[in-house]
Coordinates of C-alpha atoms in Angstrom, one line a residue:
M1081 CA 0.0 0.0 0.0
D1082 CA 1.7 3.2 -1.2
I1083 CA 1.5 6.8 -0.1
G1084 CA -1.3 7.5 -2.5
F1085 CA -3.7 5.3 -0.8
I1086 CA -3.0 6.7 2.7
S1087 CA -3.2 10.2 1.2
L1088 CA -6.6 9.3 -0.2
I1089 CA -7.8 8.3 3.3
I1090 CA -6.6 11.7 4.7
F1091 CA -7.7 14.1 2.0
L1092 CA -10.9 12.5 0.6
P1093 CA -13.1 14.7 2.8
L1094 CA -11.7 17.8 1.1
A1095 CA -13.1 16.6 -2.2
G1096 CA -16.6 17.3 -0.9
I1097 CA -15.9 21.0 0.0
P1098 CA -16.1 22.5 -3.5
I1099 CA -19.4 20.6 -4.1
I1100 CA -20.9 21.9 -0.9
L1101 CA -19.8 25.5 -1.6
L1102 CA -21.6 25.3 -5.0
L1103 CA -24.9 24.0 -3.5
P1104 CA -27.6 26.5 -2.5
D1105 CA -28.0 27.2 1.2
R1106 CA -31.3 25.4 1.3
S1107 CA -29.8 22.1 0.2
G1108 CA -29.0 20.8 3.7
Y1109 CA -30.4 17.4 3.0
I1110 CA -28.2 17.0 -0.1
M1111 CA -25.1 18.2 1.9
R1112 CA -25.7 15.8 4.7
R1113 CA -26.1 12.9 2.2
L1114 CA -22.9 13.9 0.4
V1115 CA -20.9 14.1 3.7
T1116 CA -22.4 10.8 4.8
G1117 CA -21.4 9.2 1.5
I1118 CA -17.8 10.5 1.9
F1119 CA -17.4 9.1 5.3
G1120 CA -19.0 5.9 4.2
I1121 CA -16.3 5.6 1.6
E1122 CA -13.8 6.3 4.3
I1123 CA -15.0 3.3 6.2
L1124 CA -14.5 1.1 3.1
L1125 CA -10.9 2.6 2.6
S1126 CA -10.0 2.0 6.3
L1127 CA -11.3 -1.5 6.1
I1128 CA -9.2 -2.2 3.0
A1129 CA -6.2 -0.8 4.9
F1130 CA -7.0 -3.2 7.8
Y1131 CA -7.3 -6.1 5.4
A1132 CA -3.9 -5.4 4.0
F1133 CA -2.4 -4.6 7.4
N1134 CA 0.5 -6.7 8.6
P1135 CA 0.9 -6.3 12.4
V1136 CA 4.5 -7.3 12.4
G1137 CA 5.4 -4.7 9.8
D1138 CA 6.4 -4.8 6.1
I1139 CA 9.7 -4.1 4.5
N1140 CA 10.4 -0.4 4.4
T1141 CA 13.1 2.0 5.3
P1142 CA 12.3 2.5 9.0
N1143 CA 11.7 -1.2 9.7
L1144 CA 15.0 -2.1 8.0
I1145 CA 16.8 0.2 10.5
Y1146 CA 14.6 0.0 13.5
D1147 CA 13.0 -3.4 13.7
W1148 CA 11.0 -2.5 16.8
M1149 CA 8.7 -0.2 14.9
N1150 CA 6.6 -2.8 13.1
L1151 CA 5.3 -0.2 10.6
S1152 CA 2.9 -2.0 8.3
F1153 CA 2.7 0.9 5.8
Y1154 CA 5.2 3.6 5.3
D1155 CA 6.1 5.8 2.4
E1156 CA 7.5 9.3 2.0
L1157 CA 8.0 12.0 -0.6
P1158 CA 10.2 15.1 -0.6
W1159 CA 8.3 18.1 0.6
I1160 CA 10.3 21.1 1.9
S1161 CA 14.1 21.3 1.4
M1162 CA 16.3 24.3 2.2
D1163 CA 20.0 24.6 1.7
L1164 CA 21.4 26.3 4.8
G1165 CA 25.0 26.6 3.5
V1166 CA 27.6 25.8 6.1
L1167 CA 24.7 24.9 8.5
G1168 CA 23.7 22.0 6.3
E1169 CA 20.2 21.3 5.0
L1170 CA 16.7 21.4 6.3
N1171 CA 14.6 18.5 5.0
I1172 CA 10.9 18.1 5.8
S1173 CA 9.3 15.1 4.2
Y1174 CA 5.7 14.1 3.5
S1175 CA 5.9 10.9 5.5
L1176 CA 2.9 8.7 6.1
G1177 CA 2.6 5.4 7.8
I1178 CA 0.3 3.1 9.7
D1179 CA 1.1 0.7 12.6
G1180 CA -0.7 -0.9 15.5
L1181 CA -1.1 2.4 17.3
S1182 CA -2.9 4.0 14.4
I1183 CA -4.8 1.4 12.4
W1184 CA -7.7 1.1 14.8
L1185 CA -7.9 4.8 15.4
I1186 CA -8.2 5.4 11.7
I1187 CA -11.0 2.9 11.5
L1188 CA -12.6 4.6 14.5
T1189 CA -12.3 8.0 12.9
S1190 CA -14.1 7.0 9.7
F1191 CA -16.9 5.3 11.8
I1192 CA -17.4 8.1 14.2
M1193 CA -17.3 10.8 11.5
L1194 CA -20.1 8.9 9.8
I1195 CA -22.2 8.7 13.0
A1196 CA -21.6 12.4 13.8
T1197 CA -22.8 13.3 10.3
L1198 CA -26.0 11.3 10.8
A1199 CA -26.4 13.1 14.1
S1200 CA -26.2 16.5 12.3
H1201 CA -29.8 16.3 11.3
T1202 CA -30.5 18.5 14.4
I1203 CA -28.4 21.3 12.9
K1204 CA -30.8 23.8 11.2
I1205 CA -28.7 26.9 10.5
K1206 CA -25.6 27.8 8.5
L1207 CA -25.5 24.3 7.0
K1208 CA -23.0 25.0 4.3
G1209 CA -20.4 26.3 6.8
F1210 CA -21.1 23.4 9.2
Y1211 CA -20.5 20.6 6.7
V1212 CA -17.4 22.3 5.3
L1213 CA -15.9 22.5 8.7
I1214 CA -16.9 18.8 9.5
L1215 CA -15.0 17.7 6.3
L1216 CA -12.0 19.9 7.3
L1217 CA -12.0 18.4 10.8
G1218 CA -12.1 14.9 9.4
T1219 CA -9.0 15.5 7.3
T1220 CA -7.0 16.9 10.2
I1221 CA -7.9 13.9 12.4
F1222 CA -7.0 11.3 9.8
G1223 CA -3.7 13.3 9.2
C1224 CA -2.7 13.2 12.8
F1225 CA -3.0 9.4 12.9
A1226 CA -1.1 8.8 9.7
A1227 CA 1.7 11.5 9.8
M1228 CA 5.2 10.1 10.4
D1229 CA 7.0 13.5 10.3
L1230 CA 6.7 15.6 13.4
F1231 CA 6.3 18.8 11.4
L1232 CA 3.5 17.3 9.3
F1233 CA 1.8 16.0 12.4
F1234 CA 2.0 19.4 14.1
L1235 CA 0.3 21.0 11.0
F1236 CA -2.6 18.6 11.2
F1237 CA -2.7 18.9 15.0
E1238 CA -2.8 22.7 14.9
F1239 CA -5.2 23.0 12.0
M1240 CA -7.6 20.8 14.0
L1241 CA -8.2 23.7 16.4
L1242 CA -9.8 26.0 13.8
P1243 CA -12.8 23.9 12.6
M1244 CA -13.5 22.8 16.2
Y1245 CA -13.3 26.4 17.5
F1246 CA -15.9 27.6 14.9
L1247 CA -18.1 24.5 15.3
I1248 CA -18.5 25.2 19.0
G1249 CA -18.5 29.0 18.7
L1250 CA -21.1 29.2 15.9
W1251 CA -23.4 26.2 16.6
G1252 CA -23.1 25.9 20.4
G1253 CA -25.3 26.8 23.3
P1254 CA -25.8 30.0 25.2
R1255 CA -22.1 30.2 26.4
K1256 CA -20.7 29.0 23.2
E1257 CA -18.2 31.9 22.8
Y1258 CA -16.7 31.3 26.2
A1259 CA -16.4 27.5 25.7
A1260 CA -14.9 27.9 22.2
I1261 CA -12.3 30.5 23.4
K1262 CA -11.4 28.3 26.4
F1263 CA -11.0 25.3 24.3
F1264 CA -8.8 27.2 21.8
L1265 CA -6.6 28.8 24.5
Y1266 CA -6.0 25.6 26.4
T1267 CA -5.2 23.5 23.4
L1268 CA -3.0 26.3 21.9
A1269 CA -1.0 26.4 25.2
G1270 CA -0.3 22.7 24.8
S1271 CA 0.6 23.2 21.2
M1272 CA 3.2 25.9 22.1
M1273 CA 4.9 23.4 24.5
I1274 CA 5.1 20.9 21.7
L1275 CA 6.5 23.6 19.3
V1276 CA 9.3 24.4 21.8
V1277 CA 10.3 20.8 21.8
M1278 CA 10.2 20.7 18.0
I1279 CA 12.6 23.6 17.8
G1280 CA 15.0 21.7 20.1
L1281 CA 14.7 18.6 18.0
Y1282 CA 15.4 20.7 14.8
V1283 CA 18.8 21.8 16.2
S1284 CA 19.6 18.4 17.6
A1285 CA 18.7 15.6 15.1
I1286 CA 19.8 14.6 11.6
D1287 CA 18.5 12.3 8.9
P1288 CA 21.3 9.6 8.9
I1289 CA 20.6 8.4 5.4
A1290 CA 20.4 11.8 3.7
T1291 CA 23.4 13.0 5.7
G1292 CA 25.3 9.8 4.9
E1293 CA 24.6 10.3 1.2
K1294 CA 25.8 13.9 1.2
A1295 CA 29.0 12.9 3.1
G1296 CA 29.6 9.9 0.8
L1297 CA 29.2 7.3 3.5
I1298 CA 26.0 5.7 2.2
D1299 CA 25.2 3.8 -1.0
I1300 CA 21.4 3.8 -1.1
Q1301 CA 21.4 0.7 -3.3
Q1302 CA 23.1 -1.3 -0.5
P1303 CA 21.6 -2.6 2.8
L1304 CA 21.0 0.4 5.0
A1305 CA 21.2 -0.8 8.6
D1306 CA 25.0 -1.3 8.8
Q1307 CA 25.7 1.9 6.8
V1308 CA 23.5 4.0 9.2
E1309 CA 25.6 2.7 12.1
V1310 CA 28.7 3.9 10.3
V1311 CA 27.1 7.3 9.9
Q1312 CA 26.1 7.5 13.5
S1313 CA 29.6 6.5 14.6
E1314 CA 31.2 9.1 12.4
L1315 CA 28.8 11.7 13.7
A1316 CA 29.5 10.9 17.3
Q1317 CA 33.2 11.2 16.7
G1318 CA 32.7 14.6 15.0
N1319 CA 34.0 13.4 11.7
I1320 CA 31.0 14.7 9.6
E1321 CA 31.2 18.4 8.9
E1322 CA 28.2 20.6 9.6
Q1323 CA 27.7 21.4 5.9
Y1324 CA 26.7 17.7 5.4
W1325 CA 24.1 17.6 8.1
V1326 CA 20.5 17.1 6.9
R1327 CA 18.2 18.2 9.7
T1328 CA 14.9 16.3 10.0
F1329 CA 11.6 15.9 11.8
K1330 CA 11.0 12.3 10.7
W1331 CA 9.6 10.4 13.7
A1332 CA 11.7 7.3 13.0
Y1333 CA 15.0 9.1 13.2
L1334 CA 14.0 11.2 16.3
T1335 CA 13.5 8.0 18.3
D1336 CA 17.2 7.1 18.0
T1337 CA 19.8 9.2 20.0
G1338 CA 22.4 8.0 17.6
N1339 CA 21.0 10.5 15.1
Y1340 CA 21.6 13.4 17.5
I1341 CA 24.4 15.9 17.0
P1342 CA 27.0 15.6 19.7
N1343 CA 26.6 18.1 22.6
S1344 CA 23.3 19.3 21.2
I1345 CA 20.4 20.0 23.5
F1346 CA 18.7 16.6 23.2
S1347 CA 21.8 14.4 22.4
S1348 CA 22.0 13.0 25.9
N1349 CA 20.9 13.5 29.5
N1350 CA 24.1 15.4 30.2
F1351 CA 22.6 18.7 28.9
K1352 CA 20.9 20.4 31.8
I1353 CA 18.4 23.2 32.1
W1354 CA 17.7 24.5 35.6
G1355 CA 19.5 21.4 36.9
E1356 CA 17.3 19.0 35.1
S1357 CA 18.0 16.9 31.9
A1358 CA 16.8 18.7 28.8
R1359 CA 15.5 15.4 27.5
N1360 CA 13.4 14.9 30.6
L1361 CA 12.0 18.4 30.4
A1362 CA 11.2 17.8 26.7
F1363 CA 9.3 14.7 27.7
L1364 CA 7.3 16.6 30.3
A1365 CA 6.6 19.4 27.7
L1366 CA 5.3 16.9 25.2
F1367 CA 3.4 14.9 27.8
I1368 CA 1.7 18.0 29.2
G1369 CA 1.0 19.4 25.7
F1370 CA -0.9 16.2 24.8
L1371 CA -2.3 15.7 28.3
I1372 CA -4.2 19.0 27.8
K1373 CA -5.8 17.4 24.7
L1374 CA -6.6 14.1 26.5
P1375 CA -7.5 15.7 28.9
G1376 CA -6.3 14.8 32.4
V1377 CA -6.4 16.5 35.8
P1378 CA -5.5 19.3 36.3
F1379 CA -5.7 20.4 32.7
H1380 CA -9.3 19.2 32.1
T1381 CA -11.5 22.2 32.9
W1382 CA -12.0 23.2 29.2
L1383 CA -13.7 19.9 28.4
P1384 CA -16.9 20.1 30.4
D1385 CA -17.6 23.6 29.1
A1386 CA -16.9 22.6 25.5
H1387 CA -19.1 19.5 25.8
V1388 CA -22.0 21.3 27.4
E1389 CA -22.1 24.1 24.8
A1390 CA -21.2 22.0 21.7
P1391 CA -24.0 20.6 19.6
T1392 CA -24.5 16.9 19.8
P1393 CA -22.5 15.8 16.7
I1394 CA -19.6 18.0 17.7
S1395 CA -19.6 16.5 21.3
V1396 CA -19.5 13.1 19.6
I1397 CA -16.4 14.0 17.6
L1398 CA -14.8 15.8 20.5
A1399 CA -15.1 12.9 23.0
A1400 CA -14.6 10.0 20.6
L1401 CA -11.8 11.4 18.4
L1402 CA -10.1 14.6 19.5
L1403 CA -9.4 13.3 23.0
K1404 CA -7.8 10.2 21.4
V1405 CA -5.4 12.4 19.5
G1406 CA -4.0 13.5 22.9
G1407 CA -3.5 9.9 24.0
Y1408 CA -2.0 8.9 20.6
G1409 CA 0.4 11.8 20.8
I1410 CA 1.7 10.8 24.2
L1411 CA 2.6 7.4 22.9
R1412 CA 3.8 8.3 19.4
M1413 CA 5.8 11.4 20.4
A1414 CA 6.6 11.7 24.1
Y1415 CA 7.1 8.0 24.9
S1416 CA 8.9 7.1 21.6
I1417 CA 11.2 10.1 21.2
F1418 CA 12.1 10.5 24.9
P1419 CA 11.6 7.0 26.3
E1420 CA 13.7 7.6 29.4
G1421 CA 11.1 10.1 30.6
A1422 CA 8.5 7.3 30.6
T1423 CA 10.4 5.5 33.3
Q1424 CA 11.6 8.6 35.1
Y1425 CA 8.1 10.0 35.5
G1426 CA 6.1 6.7 35.3
Y1427 CA 5.0 6.9 39.0
V1428 CA 3.9 10.6 38.6
I1429 CA 1.9 9.7 35.5
G1430 CA 0.2 6.8 37.4
V1431 CA -0.7 9.2 40.2
L1432 CA -2.2 11.7 37.7
G1433 CA -4.2 8.8 36.2
V1434 CA -5.6 7.8 39.6
I1435 CA -6.4 11.4 40.5
S1436 CA -8.2 11.8 37.2
I1437 CA -10.2 8.6 37.7
I1438 CA -11.4 9.4 41.2
Y1439 CA -11.7 13.2 41.1
A1440 CA -13.6 13.2 37.8
A1441 CA -15.9 10.3 39.0
L1442 CA -16.8 12.3 42.1
V1443 CA -17.6 15.4 40.1
A1444 CA -19.7 13.2 37.7
L1445 CA -21.5 11.8 40.7
A1446 CA -22.5 15.3 41.9
S1447 CA -23.4 16.6 38.4
K1448 CA -27.0 17.6 37.8
D1449 CA -26.5 18.1 34.0
L1450 CA -26.6 14.9 32.0
K1451 CA -24.0 16.1 29.5
K1452 CA -21.7 17.4 32.1
M1453 CA -21.8 14.1 33.9
I1454 CA -20.8 12.3 30.7
A1455 CA -18.1 14.8 30.1
Y1456 CA -16.5 14.2 33.5
S1457 CA -16.9 10.4 32.9
S1458 CA -14.7 10.9 29.9
V1459 CA -12.0 12.6 32.0
S1460 CA -12.3 9.7 34.5
H1461 CA -12.0 7.1 31.8
M1462 CA -8.9 8.7 30.3
G1463 CA -7.4 8.3 33.7
F1464 CA -7.3 4.6 33.0
F1465 CA -5.4 5.3 29.9
L1466 CA -2.8 7.2 31.9
L1467 CA -2.6 4.4 34.5
G1468 CA -2.1 1.8 31.7
I1469 CA 0.8 3.7 30.0
A1470 CA 2.4 4.5 33.4
S1471 CA 2.8 0.7 34.1
L1472 CA 5.2 0.2 31.2
T1473 CA 3.9 -3.4 30.8
N1474 CA 2.5 -5.1 27.7
E1475 CA -0.9 -5.6 29.5
G1476 CA -1.0 -2.0 30.6
F1477 CA -0.2 -0.6 27.1
M1478 CA -2.7 -3.0 25.5
G1479 CA -5.4 -1.8 28.0
A1480 CA -4.5 1.8 27.3
N1481 CA -4.8 1.4 23.6
F1482 CA -8.0 -0.6 23.9
Q1483 CA -9.4 2.2 26.2
L1484 CA -8.8 4.8 23.5
F1485 CA -10.7 2.7 20.9
S1486 CA -13.4 1.5 23.3
H1487 CA -14.1 4.8 24.9
G1488 CA -14.4 6.3 21.4
L1489 CA -17.3 4.0 20.7
I1490 CA -18.9 4.3 24.2
S1491 CA -18.5 8.1 24.6
A1492 CA -20.1 8.6 21.1
M1493 CA -23.1 6.6 22.2
L1494 CA -23.3 8.5 25.5
F1495 CA -23.4 11.9 24.0
L1496 CA -25.9 10.8 21.4
I1497 CA -28.1 9.7 24.4
A1498 CA -27.8 13.1 25.9
G1499 CA -28.6 14.7 22.6
V1500 CA -31.9 12.7 22.2
V1501 CA -33.6 14.2 25.3
Y1502 CA -32.1 17.7 24.6
S1503 CA -33.4 17.8 21.1
R1504 CA -36.9 17.1 22.4
T1505 CA -37.1 19.4 25.5
H1506 CA -33.9 21.5 25.4
D1507 CA -33.3 20.4 29.0
R1508 CA -30.5 18.2 30.3
T1509 CA -31.1 18.4 34.0
I1510 CA -31.2 14.9 35.4
N1511 CA -33.7 15.7 38.2
H1512 CA -36.3 17.1 35.8
Y1513 CA -37.0 13.6 34.3
G1514 CA -38.4 10.4 35.8
G1515 CA -39.8 7.1 34.5
L1516 CA -38.6 7.7 30.9
A1517 CA -38.5 3.9 30.4
K1518 CA -42.3 3.8 30.3
K1519 CA -42.6 6.5 27.6
M1520 CA -39.3 5.8 25.7
P1521 CA -38.5 2.1 26.1
K1522 CA -36.4 1.7 23.0
Y1523 CA -34.4 4.7 24.0
T1524 CA -33.9 3.3 27.5
F1525 CA -32.7 0.0 26.0
F1526 CA -29.7 1.8 24.3
V1527 CA -29.1 3.9 27.4
V1528 CA -28.7 0.7 29.5
I1529 CA -26.2 -0.7 27.0
A1530 CA -24.2 2.5 27.0
F1531 CA -24.2 3.0 30.7
F1532 CA -23.3 -0.6 31.5
A1533 CA -20.6 -0.6 28.9
S1534 CA -19.1 2.6 30.3
L1535 CA -19.1 1.3 33.9
G1536 CA -17.1 -1.8 32.7
L1537 CA -19.7 -4.6 32.8
P1538 CA -18.2 -7.9 31.4
G1539 CA -19.3 -8.6 27.9
F1540 CA -18.7 -5.0 26.8
S1541 CA -15.6 -3.4 25.3
G1542 CA -15.1 -1.2 28.4
F1543 CA -14.5 -4.2 30.6
I1544 CA -11.7 -5.5 28.4
A1545 CA -9.8 -2.2 28.4
E1546 CA -10.0 -1.8 32.2
I1547 CA -9.1 -5.4 33.1
F1548 CA -5.9 -5.1 31.0
V1549 CA -5.1 -1.8 32.6
F1550 CA -5.4 -3.3 36.1
L1551 CA -3.5 -6.4 35.1
G1552 CA -0.7 -4.2 33.8
G1553 CA -0.8 -2.0 36.9
F1554 CA -0.5 -5.0 39.2
S1555 CA 2.3 -6.7 37.2
S1556 CA 4.2 -3.4 37.1
S1557 CA 5.3 -3.7 40.7
T1558 CA 7.2 -6.9 40.0
E1559 CA 8.2 -6.3 36.3
N1560 CA 9.7 -2.9 36.7
G1561 CA 8.8 -1.5 40.1
I1562 CA 7.2 1.7 38.7
L1563 CA 3.7 1.4 40.1
P1564 CA 3.0 0.1 43.6
R1565 CA 0.0 -2.2 43.9
S1566 CA -1.5 0.1 46.5
L1567 CA -1.9 2.8 43.8
V1568 CA -3.8 0.4 41.5
I1569 CA -6.0 -0.7 44.4
I1570 CA -6.9 3.0 45.0
A1571 CA -7.8 3.3 41.3
A1572 CA -10.3 0.5 41.7
I1573 CA -12.4 2.9 43.8
G1574 CA -13.1 4.7 40.6
L1575 CA -15.0 1.6 39.3
I1576 CA -17.3 1.8 42.3
L1577 CA -17.9 5.6 41.8
T1578 CA -18.5 5.0 38.1
A1579 CA -21.2 2.4 38.8
G1580 CA -22.6 4.9 41.3
Y1581 CA -23.2 7.8 39.0
Y1582 CA -24.5 5.7 36.1
L1583 CA -26.9 3.6 38.2
W1584 CA -28.1 6.6 40.1
T1585 CA -28.8 8.5 36.9
L1586 CA -30.6 5.4 35.5
Q1587 CA -32.7 5.2 38.6
R1588 CA -33.7 8.8 38.7
M1589 CA -34.3 9.4 35.0
F1590 CA -35.6 6.1 33.7
F1591 CA -37.3 4.1 36.4
G1592 CA -40.4 4.8 38.6
K1593 CA -43.4 6.9 37.7
F1594 CA -43.1 8.9 34.5
Y1595 CA -42.9 12.7 34.8
Y1596 CA -41.3 15.7 33.3
R1597 CA -41.0 19.0 35.2
E1598 CA -42.5 21.0 32.4
Q1599 CA -45.8 19.2 31.7
E1600 CA -46.5 21.2 28.5
K1601 CA -43.4 19.6 26.9
E1602 CA -44.2 16.0 27.9
R1603 CA -45.7 15.3 24.4
A1604 CA -42.3 16.1 22.9
L1605 CA -40.7 13.1 24.7
V1606 CA -41.3 10.6 22.0
D1607 CA -39.2 7.4 21.4
L1608 CA -36.4 7.0 18.9
E1609 CA -36.8 8.0 15.3
P1610 CA -35.4 6.0 12.3
V1611 CA -32.3 8.1 12.1
D1612 CA -31.6 7.4 15.8
Y1613 CA -31.5 3.7 15.1
L1614 CA -29.0 4.2 12.4
M1615 CA -26.7 5.8 15.0
F1616 CA -27.3 3.7 18.1
T1617 CA -27.5 0.2 16.5
P1618 CA -24.0 0.1 14.9
L1619 CA -22.4 1.6 18.0
A1620 CA -24.1 -0.9 20.3
I1621 CA -23.1 -3.8 18.0
A1622 CA -19.5 -2.6 17.9
I1623 CA -19.3 -2.3 21.7
L1624 CA -20.7 -5.8 22.2
F1625 CA -18.5 -7.3 19.4
F1626 CA -15.2 -6.0 20.8
G1627 CA -16.3 -6.9 24.3
L1628 CA -16.9 -10.5 23.3
F1629 CA -14.2 -10.8 20.6
P1630 CA -11.3 -8.5 21.6
Q1631 CA -8.7 -10.8 19.9
I1632 CA -9.1 -9.1 16.6
F1633 CA -8.0 -5.8 18.2
I1634 CA -5.2 -7.4 20.3
D1635 CA -3.7 -9.2 17.3
G1636 CA -3.3 -5.9 15.4
V1637 CA -1.9 -3.9 18.3
A1638 CA 0.3 -6.4 20.2
P1639 CA 3.5 -6.3 18.0
T1640 CA 3.6 -2.5 18.1
V1641 CA 3.0 -2.4 21.8
E1642 CA 5.7 -5.0 22.5
G1643 CA 8.1 -3.1 20.2
L1644 CA 7.4 0.2 22.0
I1645 CA 7.8 -1.3 25.4
N1646 CA 11.2 -2.9 24.4
H1647 CA 12.3 0.5 22.9
I1648 CA 11.4 2.3 26.1
M1649 CA 13.0 -0.2 28.5
S1650 CA 16.2 -0.7 26.4
S1651 CA 16.6 3.1 26.2
S1652 CA 16.1 3.5 29.9
I1653 CA 18.7 0.8 30.7
S1654 CA 21.3 2.4 28.4
K1655 CA 20.7 6.0 29.4

């Protein structure tokens, strides 16, 4: 599978923008059908990619040099090149790839974008702008999961802010401007931290193959692995003049300190800033930058406001996809490029995860707004992701990756559930409803599935994710000594709190005698419409399928997880 196919997955949504712009404003139905068709094709393309996917990796340049990467698809094209004279050359490539970390997130993106488009039938104003922004947002999310050049990734990551800012700010609730600005500023602050690290990487790392070619040390027609080692040895000894250096943002080369210029800021842990290793500080900067996007406590406060004010389809995308970009960035960038930081701060990350789990669950338990409760449940569940990656075990990493995928499905269903009652009464206050099961039994059926899936009931995908996280947390104390078992036991309190706020909400809103606070609106509380079934049914089936048959996910992710763990632990041992 070449770069053209991956590019098609990324940029196909853009093809619909000119058509939408040419349609008259009153053609909302046609626009929605067009966008639905585009993301339907995206599902087919992502499934074709999955069919051709090889979990242990195919033969390509990074795998030939770094066998731990297990990249199934990888290709690159020259993009930006600048001769810097005696300072060498700047080389930014259009590098795309797919591995176990990204394949399921790409499938999830195509699926959720289709569901969100179906949910957009509630949007009645400025339809042309809405669907254009949805297509732009889809492209940026696909791009983040496929980019293998840090500069390219950052472009997609940053551009993602604009469509989401306008989607909240123009189609949101009464406090939409406040929520949109808060979202933008928080995420922009995280982006600036990532940008600072990128500048440090620019002055520190080289492309060993391009540099070796310029210096006459590499014959591209010959096996590369041994030749790259020669280039790295010559670089370490100072035998390659600066004019031959080709600076790079390619992710594969940034993961190897052998490609770092001697005495540069990130070449080793010996370079100190304020008494702390620059590499450790860079790890923290990347981790916090992506943690804001995840989000985790204490950088989570933008999320409830954004969810409460965002329209239902945008809440679905925000919870199911944009949060996952944060988790993916932590693993792809922070853990891969600065692996020693993962062991240095593993315990701190685990503590942050436990705090997120319990604190957000307590706030959800006290929430009176259904959508805000679900928003805080997302923060709590992302705490399990942090706990899993903090363990630095195969089980913990598998659970963390499964949590990203599973929570994407479950959170989409949860926010659709909140959207159903809001679209009928424009009221999300939990105490204003009672006995909805009698008036809306089919709706209640899907609510029960979503609630029990989110609280981790066996048979649903949420259970698989959480059990792997706990297995990894418990084994961490004996495998690497990073997480004490007492911390994992404390995290288990979050499971009890999660069951508490879901069961209490279920009891108050759906069981007992039917009533609604505003009696004149009771007639609006009708059961599901046909379009609702199109959204809820595939989500429910997917949640059940991956809860009962998780092996299909595990087989695709396991080689990448094992390779990343080995990379982190070997780098930590040799630091």
